[in-house]
């Protein structure tokens, strides 16, 4: 579920115009259902499907403030063309859970230097039209300190993405999987990504040597937690669960943290003080 996203079923809704047709980041492969409402900061970003007359899950996200969701820039939410909403407090996307809150999205703030061709700077903030009400089912995830994550570190990623490379539909329930950080020098080797694109220090390469665990279509934008700390954002990959094409995650660096603070502070100037946890 966790790689950069190219859901066939939601192809018209999702953006995989980066790199190649195999570019994804939307599903949790080899994972398990999370304990219901144990990841209360998770958000499902959804776009209205005019043909089906219903909202459909497009990307994951993380609630970092009652008014703000952090996700991936490649999720390409086209305001004016699509109705967009965020669902928080959910475990199942289909069941009408009383714990759900569904605020509309007021505006988007992709990182200014996002590069579609390389996946560099794949990070975006969404401003909610109505602030989420924090409770036992809806909480914030604390932002990290911006330090790099060492290779060999065990991490987890969660999402509602597809659960197998052959699947077309997203998971109804939130799933998670354990993966391991791989050194960038390995991921840039000829038998891995071969510098196409270059896996930079703004990215984290993580997966499973046997190809049994990964993120995939529908997981894009969701959080990567390493040692229980918010370390990255599901960005992209090729072929879900391919051991030589691990998932690539946007690393939440010090520069991104500065941008987040500046963006939120600028918008919140005439509203309430931001509640972001640093």
PDB file of C-alpha atoms in Angstrom:
ATOM      1  CA  UNK A   1       0.000   0.000   0.000  1.00  0.00           C
ATOM      2  CA  UNK A   2       2.693   2.467   0.534  1.00  0.00           C
ATOM      3  CA  UNK A   3       4.386   3.488  -2.653  1.00  0.00           C
ATOM      4  CA  UNK A   4       3.618   6.354  -4.800  1.00  0.00           C
ATOM      5  CA  UNK A   5       0.320   5.786  -6.394  1.00  0.00           C
ATOM      6  CA  UNK A   6      -1.034   4.869  -9.518  1.00  0.00           C
ATOM      7  CA  UNK A   7      -4.295   3.274  -8.803  1.00  0.00           C
ATOM      8  CA  UNK A   8      -5.807   1.961 -11.949  1.00  0.00           C
ATOM      9  CA  UNK A   9      -9.338   2.190 -10.652  1.00  0.00           C
ATOM     10  CA  UNK A  10      -8.780   5.744  -9.555  1.00  0.00           C
ATOM     11  CA  UNK A  11      -6.544   6.640 -12.459  1.00  0.00           C
ATOM     12  CA  UNK A  12      -8.835   9.449 -13.392  1.00  0.00           C
ATOM     13  CA  UNK A  13      -8.653  10.706  -9.833  1.00  0.00           C
ATOM     14  CA  UNK A  14      -5.072  10.050  -8.892  1.00  0.00           C
ATOM     15  CA  UNK A  15      -1.976  11.538 -10.256  1.00  0.00           C
ATOM     16  CA  UNK A  16       0.722   9.450 -11.533  1.00  0.00           C
ATOM     17  CA  UNK A  17       2.027  11.681 -14.122  1.00  0.00           C
ATOM     18  CA  UNK A  18       5.522  11.506 -12.687  1.00  0.00           C
ATOM     19  CA  UNK A  19       8.160   9.221 -13.980  1.00  0.00           C
ATOM     20  CA  UNK A  20       6.692   6.128 -15.649  1.00  0.00           C
ATOM     21  CA  UNK A  21       3.395   4.221 -15.768  1.00  0.00           C
ATOM     22  CA  UNK A  22       4.753   1.935 -13.068  1.00  0.00           C
ATOM     23  CA  UNK A  23       5.108   4.792 -10.651  1.00  0.00           C
ATOM     24  CA  UNK A  24       2.991   4.236  -7.586  1.00  0.00           C
ATOM     25  CA  UNK A  25       2.667   4.732  -3.875  1.00  0.00           C
ATOM     26  CA  UNK A  26      -0.781   3.651  -2.895  1.00  0.00           C
ATOM     27  CA  UNK A  27      -1.206   0.370  -1.092  1.00  0.00           C
ATOM     28  CA  UNK A  28      -0.158  -1.677   1.905  1.00  0.00           C
ATOM     29  CA  UNK A  29       1.183  -5.028   0.809  1.00  0.00           C
ATOM     30  CA  UNK A  30       1.961  -7.782   3.278  1.00  0.00           C
ATOM     31  CA  UNK A  31       0.383  -5.866   6.126  1.00  0.00           C
ATOM     32  CA  UNK A  32      -2.339  -6.348   8.697  1.00  0.00           C
ATOM     33  CA  UNK A  33      -5.358  -4.455   9.936  1.00  0.00           C
ATOM     34  CA  UNK A  34      -4.386  -1.940  12.576  1.00  0.00           C
ATOM     35  CA  UNK A  35      -6.195  -1.988  15.883  1.00  0.00           C
ATOM     36  CA  UNK A  36      -9.278   0.165  15.175  1.00  0.00           C
ATOM     37  CA  UNK A  37      -8.668   3.816  16.000  1.00  0.00           C
ATOM     38  CA  UNK A  38      -5.117   3.225  17.161  1.00  0.00           C
ATOM     39  CA  UNK A  39      -3.748   5.647  14.537  1.00  0.00           C
ATOM     40  CA  UNK A  40      -6.061   8.530  15.256  1.00  0.00           C
ATOM     41  CA  UNK A  41      -3.989  11.020  13.234  1.00  0.00           C
ATOM     42  CA  UNK A  42      -4.620   9.209   9.936  1.00  0.00           C
ATOM     43  CA  UNK A  43      -6.631  11.017   7.278  1.00  0.00           C
ATOM     44  CA  UNK A  44      -8.274   9.743   4.102  1.00  0.00           C
ATOM     45  CA  UNK A  45      -8.202  12.401   1.374  1.00  0.00           C
ATOM     46  CA  UNK A  46     -11.122  11.885  -0.974  1.00  0.00           C
ATOM     47  CA  UNK A  47     -12.331  13.328  -4.271  1.00  0.00           C
ATOM     48  CA  UNK A  48     -15.908  13.332  -5.476  1.00  0.00           C
ATOM     49  CA  UNK A  49     -16.491  10.922  -8.362  1.00  0.00           C
ATOM     50  CA  UNK A  50     -19.147  12.521 -10.555  1.00  0.00           C
ATOM     51  CA  UNK A  51     -19.867   9.264 -12.368  1.00  0.00           C
ATOM     52  CA  UNK A  52     -20.457   7.286  -9.178  1.00  0.00           C
ATOM     53  CA  UNK A  53     -21.894  10.261  -7.306  1.00  0.00           C
ATOM     54  CA  UNK A  54     -19.739   9.433  -4.310  1.00  0.00           C
ATOM     55  CA  UNK A  55     -16.423  10.332  -2.729  1.00  0.00           C
ATOM     56  CA  UNK A  56     -13.482   8.003  -3.385  1.00  0.00           C
ATOM     57  CA  UNK A  57     -10.248   7.603  -1.433  1.00  0.00           C
ATOM     58  CA  UNK A  58      -7.299   9.056  -3.306  1.00  0.00           C
ATOM     59  CA  UNK A  59      -4.479   9.568  -0.820  1.00  0.00           C
ATOM     60  CA  UNK A  60      -3.581   9.292   2.807  1.00  0.00           C
ATOM     61  CA  UNK A  61      -2.572  12.165   5.034  1.00  0.00           C
ATOM     62  CA  UNK A  62      -1.623  13.073   8.575  1.00  0.00           C
ATOM     63  CA  UNK A  63      -3.443  15.463  10.890  1.00  0.00           C
ATOM     64  CA  UNK A  64      -0.693  17.698  12.323  1.00  0.00           C
ATOM     65  CA  UNK A  65      -2.991  20.473  13.559  1.00  0.00           C
ATOM     66  CA  UNK A  66      -6.762  20.608  13.939  1.00  0.00           C
ATOM     67  CA  UNK A  67      -6.801  22.786  10.797  1.00  0.00           C
ATOM     68  CA  UNK A  68      -4.008  21.162   8.786  1.00  0.00           C
ATOM     69  CA  UNK A  69      -3.251  17.859   7.060  1.00  0.00           C
ATOM     70  CA  UNK A  70       0.202  16.964   5.727  1.00  0.00           C
ATOM     71  CA  UNK A  71       0.297  14.817   2.588  1.00  0.00           C
ATOM     72  CA  UNK A  72       2.167  14.340  -0.719  1.00  0.00           C
ATOM     73  CA  UNK A  73       2.239  17.013  -3.426  1.00  0.00           C
ATOM     74  CA  UNK A  74       1.765  14.448  -6.189  1.00  0.00           C
ATOM     75  CA  UNK A  75      -1.778  13.777  -4.969  1.00  0.00           C
ATOM     76  CA  UNK A  76      -2.641  16.689  -7.269  1.00  0.00           C
ATOM     77  CA  UNK A  77      -5.944  17.871  -5.865  1.00  0.00           C
ATOM     78  CA  UNK A  78      -7.533  20.048  -8.528  1.00  0.00           C
ATOM     79  CA  UNK A  79      -9.657  22.657  -6.820  1.00  0.00           C
ATOM     80  CA  UNK A  80     -12.471  24.009  -8.933  1.00  0.00           C
ATOM     81  CA  UNK A  81     -12.716  20.752 -10.857  1.00  0.00           C
ATOM     82  CA  UNK A  82     -13.291  18.378  -7.948  1.00  0.00           C
ATOM     83  CA  UNK A  83     -14.987  18.426  -4.579  1.00  0.00           C
ATOM     84  CA  UNK A  84     -12.454  17.393  -1.966  1.00  0.00           C
ATOM     85  CA  UNK A  85     -12.951  16.227   1.587  1.00  0.00           C
ATOM     86  CA  UNK A  86     -10.865  14.741   4.370  1.00  0.00           C
ATOM     87  CA  UNK A  87     -12.083  11.929   6.603  1.00  0.00           C
ATOM     88  CA  UNK A  88     -10.551  11.626  10.077  1.00  0.00           C
ATOM     89  CA  UNK A  89     -11.503   9.353  12.945  1.00  0.00           C
ATOM     90  CA  UNK A  90     -12.045   6.432  10.562  1.00  0.00           C
ATOM     91  CA  UNK A  91     -11.019   2.786  10.556  1.00  0.00           C
ATOM     92  CA  UNK A  92     -13.413   1.596   7.840  1.00  0.00           C
ATOM     93  CA  UNK A  93     -14.044   3.793   4.812  1.00  0.00           C
ATOM     94  CA  UNK A  94     -17.343   2.094   3.987  1.00  0.00           C
ATOM     95  CA  UNK A  95     -18.993   1.825   7.393  1.00  0.00           C
ATOM     96  CA  UNK A  96     -20.758   4.912   8.701  1.00  0.00           C
ATOM     97  CA  UNK A  97     -18.726   5.118  11.906  1.00  0.00           C
ATOM     98  CA  UNK A  98     -19.920   7.669  14.449  1.00  0.00           C
ATOM     99  CA  UNK A  99     -16.276   8.535  15.164  1.00  0.00           C
ATOM    100  CA  UNK A 100     -15.769  10.043  11.713  1.00  0.00           C
ATOM    101  CA  UNK A 101     -15.394  13.725  11.042  1.00  0.00           C
ATOM    102  CA  UNK A 102     -15.511  14.925   7.438  1.00  0.00           C
ATOM    103  CA  UNK A 103     -14.256  18.483   6.954  1.00  0.00           C
ATOM    104  CA  UNK A 104     -13.980  19.990   3.500  1.00  0.00           C
ATOM    105  CA  UNK A 105     -10.623  21.171   2.165  1.00  0.00           C
ATOM    106  CA  UNK A 106     -10.317  24.946   1.900  1.00  0.00           C
ATOM    107  CA  UNK A 107      -6.967  25.240   0.166  1.00  0.00           C
ATOM    108  CA  UNK A 108      -3.780  23.389  -0.756  1.00  0.00           C
ATOM    109  CA  UNK A 109      -0.155  24.426  -0.355  1.00  0.00           C
ATOM    110  CA  UNK A 110       2.244  22.181  -2.304  1.00  0.00           C
ATOM    111  CA  UNK A 111       5.933  22.742  -1.641  1.00  0.00           C
ATOM    112  CA  UNK A 112       7.087  25.449  -4.096  1.00  0.00           C
ATOM    113  CA  UNK A 113       9.901  23.372  -5.572  1.00  0.00           C
ATOM    114  CA  UNK A 114       8.020  20.113  -6.087  1.00  0.00           C
ATOM    115  CA  UNK A 115       9.393  18.324  -9.164  1.00  0.00           C
ATOM    116  CA  UNK A 116       6.963  15.892 -10.806  1.00  0.00           C
ATOM    117  CA  UNK A 117       9.659  14.307 -12.946  1.00  0.00           C
ATOM    118  CA  UNK A 118      11.871  13.248 -10.035  1.00  0.00           C
ATOM    119  CA  UNK A 119       9.527  13.164  -7.054  1.00  0.00           C
ATOM    120  CA  UNK A 120      11.766  15.677  -5.255  1.00  0.00           C
ATOM    121  CA  UNK A 121      10.016  17.820  -2.607  1.00  0.00           C
ATOM    122  CA  UNK A 122       6.861  15.697  -2.685  1.00  0.00           C
ATOM    123  CA  UNK A 123       5.108  17.343   0.237  1.00  0.00           C
ATOM    124  CA  UNK A 124       1.912  19.389   0.582  1.00  0.00           C
ATOM    125  CA  UNK A 125      -0.231  21.021   3.251  1.00  0.00           C
ATOM    126  CA  UNK A 126      -4.029  21.026   3.143  1.00  0.00           C
ATOM    127  CA  UNK A 127      -5.962  23.713   5.011  1.00  0.00           C
ATOM    128  CA  UNK A 128      -9.273  22.402   6.319  1.00  0.00           C
ATOM    129  CA  UNK A 129     -12.386  24.532   6.001  1.00  0.00           C
ATOM    130  CA  UNK A 130     -13.457  23.486   9.501  1.00  0.00           C
ATOM    131  CA  UNK A 131     -11.033  22.479  12.213  1.00  0.00           C
ATOM    132  CA  UNK A 132     -11.195  18.877  13.393  1.00  0.00           C
ATOM    133  CA  UNK A 133     -12.486  18.303  16.917  1.00  0.00           C
ATOM    134  CA  UNK A 134      -9.773  16.521  18.858  1.00  0.00           C
ATOM    135  CA  UNK A 135     -10.891  13.590  20.995  1.00  0.00           C
ATOM    136  CA  UNK A 136      -9.968   9.953  21.673  1.00  0.00           C
ATOM    137  CA  UNK A 137     -10.585   9.077  18.009  1.00  0.00           C
ATOM    138  CA  UNK A 138      -9.032  12.142  16.380  1.00  0.00           C
ATOM    139  CA  UNK A 139      -5.567  13.248  17.495  1.00  0.00           C
ATOM    140  CA  UNK A 140      -2.496  15.021  16.127  1.00  0.00           C
ATOM    141  CA  UNK A 141       0.809  13.425  15.164  1.00  0.00           C
ATOM    142  CA  UNK A 142       3.866  15.250  16.462  1.00  0.00           C
ATOM    143  CA  UNK A 143       6.304  16.428  13.811  1.00  0.00           C
ATOM    144  CA  UNK A 144       9.917  15.180  14.012  1.00  0.00           C
ATOM    145  CA  UNK A 145      13.156  17.098  14.579  1.00  0.00           C
ATOM    146  CA  UNK A 146      14.279  16.748  10.966  1.00  0.00           C
ATOM    147  CA  UNK A 147      17.170  14.363  11.599  1.00  0.00           C
ATOM    148  CA  UNK A 148      17.925  11.631   9.067  1.00  0.00           C
ATOM    149  CA  UNK A 149      16.910   8.013   9.608  1.00  0.00           C
ATOM    150  CA  UNK A 150      19.716   5.433   9.599  1.00  0.00           C
ATOM    151  CA  UNK A 151      19.670   2.468   7.228  1.00  0.00           C
ATOM    152  CA  UNK A 152      18.494  -0.687   8.937  1.00  0.00           C
ATOM    153  CA  UNK A 153      15.935   1.204  11.017  1.00  0.00           C
ATOM    154  CA  UNK A 154      12.594  -0.561  11.347  1.00  0.00           C
ATOM    155  CA  UNK A 155       9.595   1.542  10.307  1.00  0.00           C
ATOM    156  CA  UNK A 156       5.866   1.162   9.809  1.00  0.00           C
ATOM    157  CA  UNK A 157       3.556   2.647   7.233  1.00  0.00           C
ATOM    158  CA  UNK A 158      -0.231   2.645   7.191  1.00  0.00           C
ATOM    159  CA  UNK A 159      -2.937   3.345   4.665  1.00  0.00           C
ATOM    160  CA  UNK A 160      -6.120   2.377   2.878  1.00  0.00           C
ATOM    161  CA  UNK A 161      -4.332   1.560  -0.375  1.00  0.00           C
ATOM    162  CA  UNK A 162      -4.639  -1.613  -2.411  1.00  0.00           C
ATOM    163  CA  UNK A 163      -3.400  -4.745  -0.668  1.00  0.00           C
ATOM    164  CA  UNK A 164      -1.876  -6.649  -3.576  1.00  0.00           C
ATOM    165  CA  UNK A 165      -0.197  -5.781  -6.855  1.00  0.00           C
ATOM    166  CA  UNK A 166      -3.133  -7.387  -8.690  1.00  0.00           C
ATOM    167  CA  UNK A 167      -5.843  -5.526  -6.778  1.00  0.00           C
ATOM    168  CA  UNK A 168      -7.771  -2.574  -8.172  1.00  0.00           C
ATOM    169  CA  UNK A 169      -9.713  -1.460  -5.127  1.00  0.00           C
ATOM    170  CA  UNK A 170      -8.442   0.211  -1.964  1.00  0.00           C
ATOM    171  CA  UNK A 171      -8.672  -1.491   1.380  1.00  0.00           C
ATOM    172  CA  UNK A 172     -11.851  -0.746   3.324  1.00  0.00           C
ATOM    173  CA  UNK A 173     -10.007  -0.860   6.645  1.00  0.00           C
ATOM    174  CA  UNK A 174      -6.777   0.824   7.681  1.00  0.00           C
ATOM    175  CA  UNK A 175      -3.773  -1.463   7.350  1.00  0.00           C
ATOM    176  CA  UNK A 176      -0.118  -1.208   8.322  1.00  0.00           C
ATOM    177  CA  UNK A 177       3.103  -2.974   7.458  1.00  0.00           C
ATOM    178  CA  UNK A 178       6.663  -3.081   8.770  1.00  0.00           C
ATOM    179  CA  UNK A 179       9.520  -2.177   6.457  1.00  0.00           C
ATOM    180  CA  UNK A 180      13.222  -1.411   6.818  1.00  0.00           C
ATOM    181  CA  UNK A 181      15.203   1.652   5.754  1.00  0.00           C
ATOM    182  CA  UNK A 182      17.685   0.901   2.964  1.00  0.00           C
ATOM    183  CA  UNK A 183      20.835   2.932   2.377  1.00  0.00           C
ATOM    184  CA  UNK A 184      20.426   5.461  -0.440  1.00  0.00           C
ATOM    185  CA  UNK A 185      23.621   4.239  -2.102  1.00  0.00           C
ATOM    186  CA  UNK A 186      21.981   0.829  -2.465  1.00  0.00           C
ATOM    187  CA  UNK A 187      18.729   2.266  -3.810  1.00  0.00           C
ATOM    188  CA  UNK A 188      20.673   4.267  -6.399  1.00  0.00           C
ATOM    189  CA  UNK A 189      22.526   1.189  -7.687  1.00  0.00           C
ATOM    190  CA  UNK A 190      21.971  -0.079 -11.233  1.00  0.00           C
ATOM    191  CA  UNK A 191      20.028  -3.096 -10.017  1.00  0.00           C
ATOM    192  CA  UNK A 192      17.711  -0.845  -7.974  1.00  0.00           C
ATOM    193  CA  UNK A 193      16.638   2.601  -9.229  1.00  0.00           C
ATOM    194  CA  UNK A 194      19.783   3.229 -11.261  1.00  0.00           C
ATOM    195  CA  UNK A 195      19.562   6.971 -10.524  1.00  0.00           C
ATOM    196  CA  UNK A 196      16.214   7.109 -12.366  1.00  0.00           C
ATOM    197  CA  UNK A 197      15.284   9.063 -10.364  1.00  0.00           C
ATOM    198  CA  UNK A 198      18.095   9.868  -7.975  1.00  0.00           C
ATOM    199  CA  UNK A 199      17.195   8.980  -4.397  1.00  0.00           C
ATOM    200  CA  UNK A 200      18.302  12.144  -2.611  1.00  0.00           C
ATOM    201  CA  UNK A 201      18.856  13.070   1.022  1.00  0.00           C
ATOM    202  CA  UNK A 202      15.325  14.514   0.992  1.00  0.00           C
ATOM    203  CA  UNK A 203      14.046  10.964   0.534  1.00  0.00           C
ATOM    204  CA  UNK A 204      13.943   7.740   2.512  1.00  0.00           C
ATOM    205  CA  UNK A 205      14.208   4.410   0.709  1.00  0.00           C
ATOM    206  CA  UNK A 206      12.511   1.581   2.597  1.00  0.00           C
ATOM    207  CA  UNK A 207      11.114  -1.854   1.863  1.00  0.00           C
ATOM    208  CA  UNK A 208      11.510  -5.568   2.368  1.00  0.00           C
ATOM    209  CA  UNK A 209      14.374  -7.661   0.960  1.00  0.00           C
ATOM    210  CA  UNK A 210      11.964 -10.449   0.056  1.00  0.00           C
ATOM    211  CA  UNK A 211       9.432  -8.123  -1.541  1.00  0.00           C
ATOM    212  CA  UNK A 212       6.674  -9.189   0.821  1.00  0.00           C
ATOM    213  CA  UNK A 213       6.038  -5.810   2.429  1.00  0.00           C
ATOM    214  CA  UNK A 214       5.483  -2.450   0.796  1.00  0.00           C
ATOM    215  CA  UNK A 215       3.251   0.567   0.298  1.00  0.00           C
ATOM    216  CA  UNK A 216       1.396   0.961  -2.960  1.00  0.00           C
ATOM    217  CA  UNK A 217      -1.462   2.681  -4.805  1.00  0.00           C
ATOM    218  CA  UNK A 218      -3.722   4.562  -2.388  1.00  0.00           C
ATOM    219  CA  UNK A 219      -1.160   4.873   0.405  1.00  0.00           C
ATOM    220  CA  UNK A 220       0.467   7.972  -1.039  1.00  0.00           C
ATOM    221  CA  UNK A 221       0.644  10.897   1.326  1.00  0.00           C
ATOM    222  CA  UNK A 222       0.380   8.735   4.439  1.00  0.00           C
ATOM    223  CA  UNK A 223       2.915   8.801   7.274  1.00  0.00           C
ATOM    224  CA  UNK A 224       6.064   6.709   7.657  1.00  0.00           C
ATOM    225  CA  UNK A 225       6.893   6.135  11.317  1.00  0.00           C
ATOM    226  CA  UNK A 226      10.403   5.083  12.292  1.00  0.00           C
ATOM    227  CA  UNK A 227      10.971   4.234  15.942  1.00  0.00           C
ATOM    228  CA  UNK A 228       7.465   5.595  16.495  1.00  0.00           C
ATOM    229  CA  UNK A 229       8.466   9.020  15.149  1.00  0.00           C
ATOM    230  CA  UNK A 230       6.891  10.721  12.130  1.00  0.00           C
ATOM    231  CA  UNK A 231       9.802  10.490   9.701  1.00  0.00           C
ATOM    232  CA  UNK A 232       8.425  10.518   6.175  1.00  0.00           C
ATOM    233  CA  UNK A 233       5.527  10.694   3.730  1.00  0.00           C
ATOM    234  CA  UNK A 234       4.619   7.970   1.233  1.00  0.00           C
ATOM    235  CA  UNK A 235       5.814   9.263  -2.122  1.00  0.00           C
ATOM    236  CA  UNK A 236       6.530   6.819  -4.963  1.00  0.00           C
ATOM    237  CA  UNK A 237       7.834   3.500  -6.196  1.00  0.00           C
ATOM    238  CA  UNK A 238       7.678   1.118  -9.147  1.00  0.00           C
ATOM    239  CA  UNK A 239       5.896  -2.207  -9.033  1.00  0.00           C
ATOM    240  CA  UNK A 240       4.441  -2.755  -5.595  1.00  0.00           C
ATOM    241  CA  UNK A 241       6.476  -5.110  -3.377  1.00  0.00           C
ATOM    242  CA  UNK A 242       9.396  -5.438  -5.800  1.00  0.00           C
ATOM    243  CA  UNK A 243      12.497  -6.013  -3.602  1.00  0.00           C
ATOM    244  CA  UNK A 244      14.641  -4.059  -6.077  1.00  0.00           C
ATOM    245  CA  UNK A 245      12.195  -1.158  -6.228  1.00  0.00           C
ATOM    246  CA  UNK A 246      11.598  -0.246  -2.569  1.00  0.00           C
ATOM    247  CA  UNK A 247       9.132   2.437  -1.601  1.00  0.00           C
ATOM    248  CA  UNK A 248      10.398   6.018  -1.625  1.00  0.00           C
ATOM    249  CA  UNK A 249       9.283   8.420   1.068  1.00  0.00           C
ATOM    250  CA  UNK A 250       9.679  12.169   1.421  1.00  0.00           C
ATOM    251  CA  UNK A 251      11.891  12.685   4.458  1.00  0.00           C
ATOM    252  CA  UNK A 252      10.595  15.391   6.784  1.00  0.00           C
ATOM    253  CA  UNK A 253      13.750  17.498   6.889  1.00  0.00           C
ATOM    254  CA  UNK A 254      14.558  20.667   8.821  1.00  0.00           C
ATOM    255  CA  UNK A 255      13.896  22.718   5.685  1.00  0.00           C
ATOM    256  CA  UNK A 256      10.442  21.192   5.283  1.00  0.00           C
ATOM    257  CA  UNK A 257       9.708  21.823   8.956  1.00  0.00           C
ATOM    258  CA  UNK A 258      10.602  25.494   8.508  1.00  0.00           C
ATOM    259  CA  UNK A 259       8.328  25.669   5.464  1.00  0.00           C
ATOM    260  CA  UNK A 260       5.464  24.020   7.388  1.00  0.00           C
ATOM    261  CA  UNK A 261       5.789  26.479  10.275  1.00  0.00           C
ATOM    262  CA  UNK A 262       6.020  29.475   7.930  1.00  0.00           C
ATOM    263  CA  UNK A 263       3.043  28.382   5.828  1.00  0.00           C
ATOM    264  CA  UNK A 264       0.804  27.608   8.775  1.00  0.00           C
ATOM    265  CA  UNK A 265       1.783  30.770  10.636  1.00  0.00           C
ATOM    266  CA  UNK A 266       1.076  32.905   7.572  1.00  0.00           C
ATOM    267  CA  UNK A 267      -2.401  31.503   7.044  1.00  0.00           C
ATOM    268  CA  UNK A 268      -3.308  31.364  10.729  1.00  0.00           C
ATOM    269  CA  UNK A 269      -2.375  35.018  11.347  1.00  0.00           C
ATOM    270  CA  UNK A 270      -6.001  36.074  11.342  1.00  0.00           C
ATOM    271  CA  UNK A 271      -7.331  32.943  12.981  1.00  0.00           C
ATOM    272  CA  UNK A 272      -6.441  31.026  16.129  1.00  0.00           C
ATOM    273  CA  UNK A 273      -2.942  30.009  17.104  1.00  0.00           C
ATOM    274  CA  UNK A 274      -1.828  26.789  15.376  1.00  0.00           C
ATOM    275  CA  UNK A 275      -1.754  23.699  17.574  1.00  0.00           C
ATOM    276  CA  UNK A 276       0.974  21.829  15.715  1.00  0.00           C
ATOM    277  CA  UNK A 277       3.052  19.563  17.935  1.00  0.00           C
ATOM    278  CA  UNK A 278       6.781  20.035  17.385  1.00  0.00           C
TER     279      UNK A 278
END
